[in-house]
Amino acid sequence: MALLIVTKIAVATIYVIRLNASHSFQEYAPPIAVMAALSFFIVAALWLAGMKLSGGD
């Protein structure tokens, strides 16, 4: 699951770099920040769920 998220972030980064060459980055910064924050919270929730299921340490 983490590998999938890392892959998506890498693809999004490449896409943003290409967009930045042709468009103003300011237009795309807010949605990208939201996607990054959402990905972080999903990973954190999965990690916490895994800790609870395994008994935590």
CSV table of C-alpha atoms in Angstrom, one decimal:
chain,number,residue,atom,x,y,z
A,1,MET,CA,0.0,0.0,0.0
A,2,ALA,CA,2.8,2.4,0.9
A,3,LEU,CA,4.5,1.6,-2.4
A,4,LEU,CA,1.4,2.5,-4.3
A,5,ILE,CA,1.1,5.8,-2.5
A,6,VAL,CA,4.8,6.6,-3.1
A,7,THR,CA,4.3,5.7,-6.8
A,8,LYS,CA,1.3,8.1,-7.0
A,9,ILE,CA,3.3,10.9,-5.4
A,10,ALA,CA,6.2,10.3,-7.8
A,11,VAL,CA,3.8,10.4,-10.8
A,12,ALA,CA,2.1,13.6,-9.4
A,13,THR,CA,5.5,15.2,-8.9
A,14,ILE,CA,6.6,14.5,-12.5
A,15,TYR,CA,3.2,15.8,-13.7
A,16,VAL,CA,3.6,19.0,-11.7
A,17,ILE,CA,7.1,19.6,-13.0
A,18,ARG,CA,5.8,19.3,-16.6
A,19,LEU,CA,2.8,21.6,-15.8
A,20,ASN,CA,5.1,24.1,-14.2
A,21,ALA,CA,7.0,24.5,-17.5
A,22,SER,CA,3.8,25.6,-19.3
A,23,HIS,CA,1.5,27.1,-16.6
A,24,SER,CA,1.7,29.1,-13.4
A,25,PHE,CA,2.4,26.8,-10.5
A,26,GLN,CA,0.2,29.0,-8.3
A,27,GLU,CA,-2.9,27.7,-10.0
A,28,TYR,CA,-2.1,24.1,-9.1
A,29,ALA,CA,-0.5,24.5,-5.7
A,30,PRO,CA,-3.7,24.3,-3.5
A,31,PRO,CA,-5.0,21.0,-5.0
A,32,ILE,CA,-1.6,19.5,-4.9
A,33,ALA,CA,-1.2,20.5,-1.2
A,34,VAL,CA,-4.6,18.9,-0.5
A,35,MET,CA,-3.7,15.7,-2.2
A,36,ALA,CA,-0.4,15.5,-0.3
A,37,ALA,CA,-2.1,16.1,3.0
A,38,LEU,CA,-4.8,13.5,2.2
A,39,SER,CA,-2.1,11.0,1.3
A,40,PHE,CA,-0.3,11.7,4.6
A,41,PHE,CA,-3.4,11.2,6.6
A,42,ILE,CA,-4.3,8.0,4.8
A,43,VAL,CA,-0.9,6.5,5.5
A,44,ALA,CA,-1.0,7.6,9.1
A,45,ALA,CA,-4.5,6.1,9.5
A,46,LEU,CA,-3.4,2.8,8.0
A,47,TRP,CA,-0.3,2.8,10.2
A,48,LEU,CA,-2.4,3.4,13.3
A,49,ALA,CA,-4.9,0.7,12.3
A,50,GLY,CA,-2.0,-1.7,11.8
A,51,MET,CA,-0.6,-0.9,15.2
A,52,LYS,CA,-4.0,-1.6,16.9
A,53,LEU,CA,-4.5,-4.8,15.0
A,54,SER,CA,-1.0,-6.1,15.8
A,55,GLY,CA,-1.2,-5.2,19.5
A,56,GLY,CA,1.0,-2.1,19.2
A,57,ASP,CA,4.6,-1.6,20.1
